[in-house]
mmCIF file of C-alpha atoms in Angstrom:
data_model
loop_
_atom_site.group_PDB
_atom_site.id
_atom_site.type_symbol
_atom_site.label_atom_id
_atom_site.label_comp_id
_atom_site.label_asym_id
_atom_site.label_seq_id
_atom_site.Cartn_x
_atom_site.Cartn_y
_atom_site.Cartn_z
ATOM 1 C CA MET P 1 0.175 0.148 0.069
ATOM 2 C CA THR P 2 2.940 2.622 1.055
ATOM 3 C CA ALA P 3 4.621 1.855 -2.742
ATOM 4 C CA ARG P 4 1.196 2.192 -4.429
ATOM 5 C CA PHE P 5 1.146 5.543 -2.270
ATOM 6 C CA ALA P 6 4.577 6.685 -3.055
ATOM 7 C CA ILE P 7 4.375 6.285 -6.742
ATOM 8 C CA VAL P 8 0.705 8.192 -7.004
ATOM 9 C CA ALA P 9 2.401 10.573 -4.830
ATOM 10 C CA LEU P 10 5.125 10.774 -7.308
ATOM 11 C CA ILE P 11 2.999 10.746 -10.281
ATOM 12 C CA LEU P 12 0.913 13.601 -9.018
ATOM 13 C CA MET P 13 3.641 15.734 -8.141
ATOM 14 C CA VAL P 14 5.362 15.088 -11.574
ATOM 15 C CA SER P 15 1.947 15.997 -13.458
ATOM 16 C CA LEU P 16 1.448 19.530 -10.909
ATOM 17 C CA THR P 17 4.854 20.834 -11.686
ATOM 18 C CA GLY P 18 5.454 19.650 -15.066
ATOM 19 C CA CYS P 19 9.011 19.921 -16.811
ATOM 20 C CA ARG P 20 10.803 23.242 -15.916
ATOM 21 C CA ARG P 21 12.722 23.355 -19.414
ATOM 22 C CA ASN P 22 13.929 26.883 -20.410
ATOM 23 C CA LYS P 23 12.206 28.068 -23.085
ATOM 24 C CA SER P 24 15.077 30.420 -25.335
ATOM 25 C CA GLN P 25 13.593 34.001 -24.990
ATOM 26 C CA PRO P 26 13.821 36.716 -27.805
ATOM 27 C CA ALA P 27 16.698 38.752 -26.949
ATOM 28 C CA GLU P 28 14.680 42.020 -26.163
ATOM 29 C CA ARG P 29 16.785 45.364 -27.112
ATOM 30 C CA ALA P 30 17.097 47.605 -24.067
ATOM 31 C CA GLU P 31 15.698 50.739 -24.421
ATOM 32 C CA THR P 32 17.728 54.040 -22.776
ATOM 33 C CA PRO P 33 15.273 55.740 -20.794
ATOM 34 C CA GLU P 34 15.249 59.043 -23.563
ATOM 35 C CA GLU P 35 13.905 56.454 -26.356
ATOM 36 C CA ARG P 36 10.924 55.419 -23.669
ATOM 37 C CA ARG P 37 10.491 58.887 -23.090
ATOM 38 C CA ALA P 38 10.397 60.374 -26.794
ATOM 39 C CA ALA P 39 8.201 57.058 -27.424
ATOM 40 C CA ASN P 40 5.578 57.638 -24.439
ATOM 41 C CA GLU P 41 5.569 61.393 -25.323
ATOM 42 C CA ALA P 42 4.585 60.422 -29.024
ATOM 43 C CA GLY P 43 2.193 58.312 -27.877
ATOM 44 C CA PHE P 44 0.422 60.809 -25.413
ATOM 45 C CA ARG P 45 1.006 63.788 -28.082
ATOM 46 C CA LYS P 46 -1.101 61.590 -30.684
ATOM 47 C CA ASN P 47 -3.981 60.375 -28.224
ATOM 48 C CA ILE P 48 -4.498 63.213 -25.765
ATOM 49 C CA PRO P 49 -4.555 66.535 -28.440
ATOM 50 C CA VAL P 50 -4.907 69.042 -25.414
ATOM 51 C CA LEU P 51 -1.183 67.834 -24.299
ATOM 52 C CA ASP P 52 0.067 68.585 -27.658
ATOM 53 C CA ARG P 53 -1.152 71.861 -27.771
ATOM 54 C CA THR P 54 -0.332 72.270 -24.336
ATOM 55 C CA ILE P 55 3.733 71.084 -25.054
ATOM 56 C CA VAL P 56 3.993 73.177 -27.904
ATOM 57 C CA THR P 57 2.507 76.325 -26.551
ATOM 58 C CA ASN P 58 5.157 76.091 -23.273
ATOM 59 C CA ASP P 59 7.619 75.268 -25.827
ATOM 60 C CA LEU P 60 7.205 78.333 -27.996
ATOM 61 C CA SER P 61 6.579 80.399 -24.262
ATOM 62 C CA GLN P 62 10.209 79.175 -23.348
ATOM 63 C CA LEU P 63 11.678 80.013 -26.592
ATOM 64 C CA HIS P 64 10.321 83.538 -26.355
ATOM 65 C CA LEU P 65 11.479 84.186 -23.207
ATOM 66 C CA PHE P 66 15.024 82.813 -24.203
ATOM 67 C CA MET P 67 14.714 85.288 -27.511
ATOM 68 C CA MET P 68 13.296 88.386 -25.235
ATOM 69 C CA THR P 69 16.767 87.642 -22.726
ATOM 70 C CA ALA P 70 19.143 87.751 -25.903
ATOM 71 C CA ARG P 71 17.627 90.680 -27.017
ATOM 72 C CA THR P 72 19.878 93.886 -26.664
ATOM 73 C CA ASN P 73 18.458 96.652 -29.186
ATOM 74 C CA LYS P 74 16.964 94.389 -31.659
ATOM 75 C CA TRP P 75 16.231 90.585 -32.381
ATOM 76 C CA LEU P 76 19.041 88.183 -33.196
ATOM 77 C CA THR P 77 18.908 86.596 -36.517
ATOM 78 C CA GLY P 78 17.230 83.054 -36.455
ATOM 79 C CA LYS P 79 21.123 81.779 -37.125
ATOM 80 C CA GLU P 80 22.227 83.420 -33.863
ATOM 81 C CA THR P 81 19.392 82.261 -31.873
ATOM 82 C CA ALA P 82 19.888 78.941 -32.895
ATOM 83 C CA ASP P 83 23.412 79.467 -32.076
ATOM 84 C CA ALA P 84 23.126 80.222 -28.529
ATOM 85 C CA ILE P 85 20.290 78.321 -27.696
ATOM 86 C CA ARG P 86 22.540 75.173 -28.810
ATOM 87 C CA LYS P 87 25.165 76.380 -26.553
ATOM 88 C CA ASP P 88 22.521 76.627 -23.012
ATOM 89 C CA ALA P 89 22.591 73.024 -21.636
ATOM 90 C CA ASP P 90 19.160 73.946 -20.509
ATOM 91 C CA PHE P 91 17.493 73.854 -24.082
ATOM 92 C CA LYS P 92 19.244 70.837 -25.173
ATOM 93 C CA LYS P 93 15.779 69.462 -26.250
ATOM 94 C CA MET P 94 14.286 72.441 -28.031
ATOM 95 C CA ALA P 95 17.729 73.099 -30.119
ATOM 96 C CA SER P 96 17.170 68.989 -31.235
ATOM 97 C CA GLN P 97 13.689 70.305 -32.424
ATOM 98 C CA ILE P 98 15.124 73.811 -33.623
ATOM 99 C CA ASP P 99 17.419 71.439 -36.341
ATOM 100 C CA ASP P 100 14.835 68.782 -37.308
ATOM 101 C CA GLY P 101 12.382 71.624 -38.316
ATOM 102 C CA THR P 102 9.771 71.317 -35.502
ATOM 103 C CA TYR P 103 10.339 75.042 -34.242
ATOM 104 C CA VAL P 104 11.058 77.706 -36.822
ATOM 105 C CA ILE P 105 12.499 81.166 -35.766
ATOM 106 C CA VAL P 106 11.775 84.135 -37.799
ATOM 107 C CA ASP P 107 15.200 86.568 -39.101
ATOM 108 C CA GLN P 108 14.430 89.425 -38.068
ATOM 109 C CA PRO P 109 10.974 90.221 -37.090
ATOM 110 C CA ALA P 110 8.883 93.243 -37.248
ATOM 111 C CA ASP P 111 7.553 94.868 -34.139
ATOM 112 C CA GLY P 112 5.170 93.078 -32.644
ATOM 113 C CA GLY P 113 5.030 90.298 -35.565
ATOM 114 C CA ILE P 114 5.746 86.741 -35.577
ATOM 115 C CA ILE P 115 9.005 85.729 -34.059
ATOM 116 C CA ALA P 116 8.982 81.895 -33.774
ATOM 117 C CA TYR P 117 6.322 79.199 -34.694
ATOM 118 C CA CYS P 118 5.803 75.293 -34.656
ATOM 119 C CA SER P 119 5.678 73.667 -38.433
ATOM 120 C CA LYS P 120 3.570 70.620 -36.928
ATOM 121 C CA GLU P 121 0.036 71.410 -37.138
ATOM 122 C CA THR P 122 -2.301 71.085 -33.755
ATOM 123 C CA THR P 123 -5.523 70.274 -33.610
ATOM 124 C CA LEU P 124 -6.184 73.851 -33.668
ATOM 125 C CA GLY P 125 -3.554 74.647 -36.320
ATOM 126 C CA GLN P 126 -0.276 75.900 -36.085
ATOM 127 C CA ALA P 127 1.023 77.705 -32.977
ATOM 128 C CA ALA P 128 2.885 80.845 -33.381
ATOM 129 C CA VAL P 129 4.330 83.351 -31.047
ATOM 130 C CA ARG P 130 4.443 87.484 -31.442
ATOM 131 C CA ALA P 131 7.001 89.624 -30.392
ATOM 132 C CA SER P 132 4.263 90.216 -26.754
ATOM 133 C CA GLY P 133 4.584 86.827 -26.223
ATOM 134 C CA GLU P 134 1.099 86.185 -27.194
ATOM 135 C CA ILE P 135 0.487 82.786 -28.733
ATOM 136 C CA THR P 136 -1.951 82.340 -31.519
ATOM 137 C CA PHE P 137 -3.048 79.161 -33.879
ATOM 138 C CA HIS P 138 -3.452 79.681 -37.486
ATOM 139 C CA LYS P 139 -4.289 77.713 -40.597
ATOM 140 C CA PRO P 140 -1.042 76.682 -42.518
ATOM 141 C CA ASP P 141 -1.899 79.055 -45.562
ATOM 142 C CA GLU P 142 -3.224 81.616 -43.211
ATOM 143 C CA LEU P 143 0.053 81.590 -41.464
ATOM 144 C CA LYS P 144 2.512 81.420 -44.849
ATOM 145 C CA ALA P 145 0.311 84.556 -45.802
ATOM 146 C CA LEU P 146 1.119 86.552 -42.294
ATOM 147 C CA LEU P 147 4.691 85.605 -42.365
ATOM 148 C CA ALA P 148 5.123 87.081 -46.322
ATOM 149 C CA GLN P 149 3.380 89.963 -44.982
ATOM 150 C CA GLN P 150 5.429 90.506 -42.234
ATOM 151 C CA LYS P 151 8.978 90.518 -44.582
ATOM 152 C CA ARG P 152 7.878 93.680 -45.965
#
């Protein structure tokens, strides 16, 4: 009886625990925190439009503040502003966004005119910041017309 009990217990234990073979897992590529953060931000911006507008308006406000503090008696050119932003350690992300064309700095803007804008359209249109710090949203054609009129 004890032999039968031992065999049944052994079979029961083997059937419950199963075979512990390690299946080969596909090697996962380790993401850097910056890549993960960028992927999360892109997903949130796509699925939550108000977040996209908030990020764009915040970036344009920061760009306006930077340009106002760098300004002496006239606005810097777009190249001078971009070079100054690249030198500032706090603006690394902004510098990369200027380099890839997300944010465009207007050369020698008119007083009260648009000094920078976001080339990517949000749900309200393209965001632009004026010399006064006011952020406005325009349709792409409307923004091009305002910039052309401003150059005169």
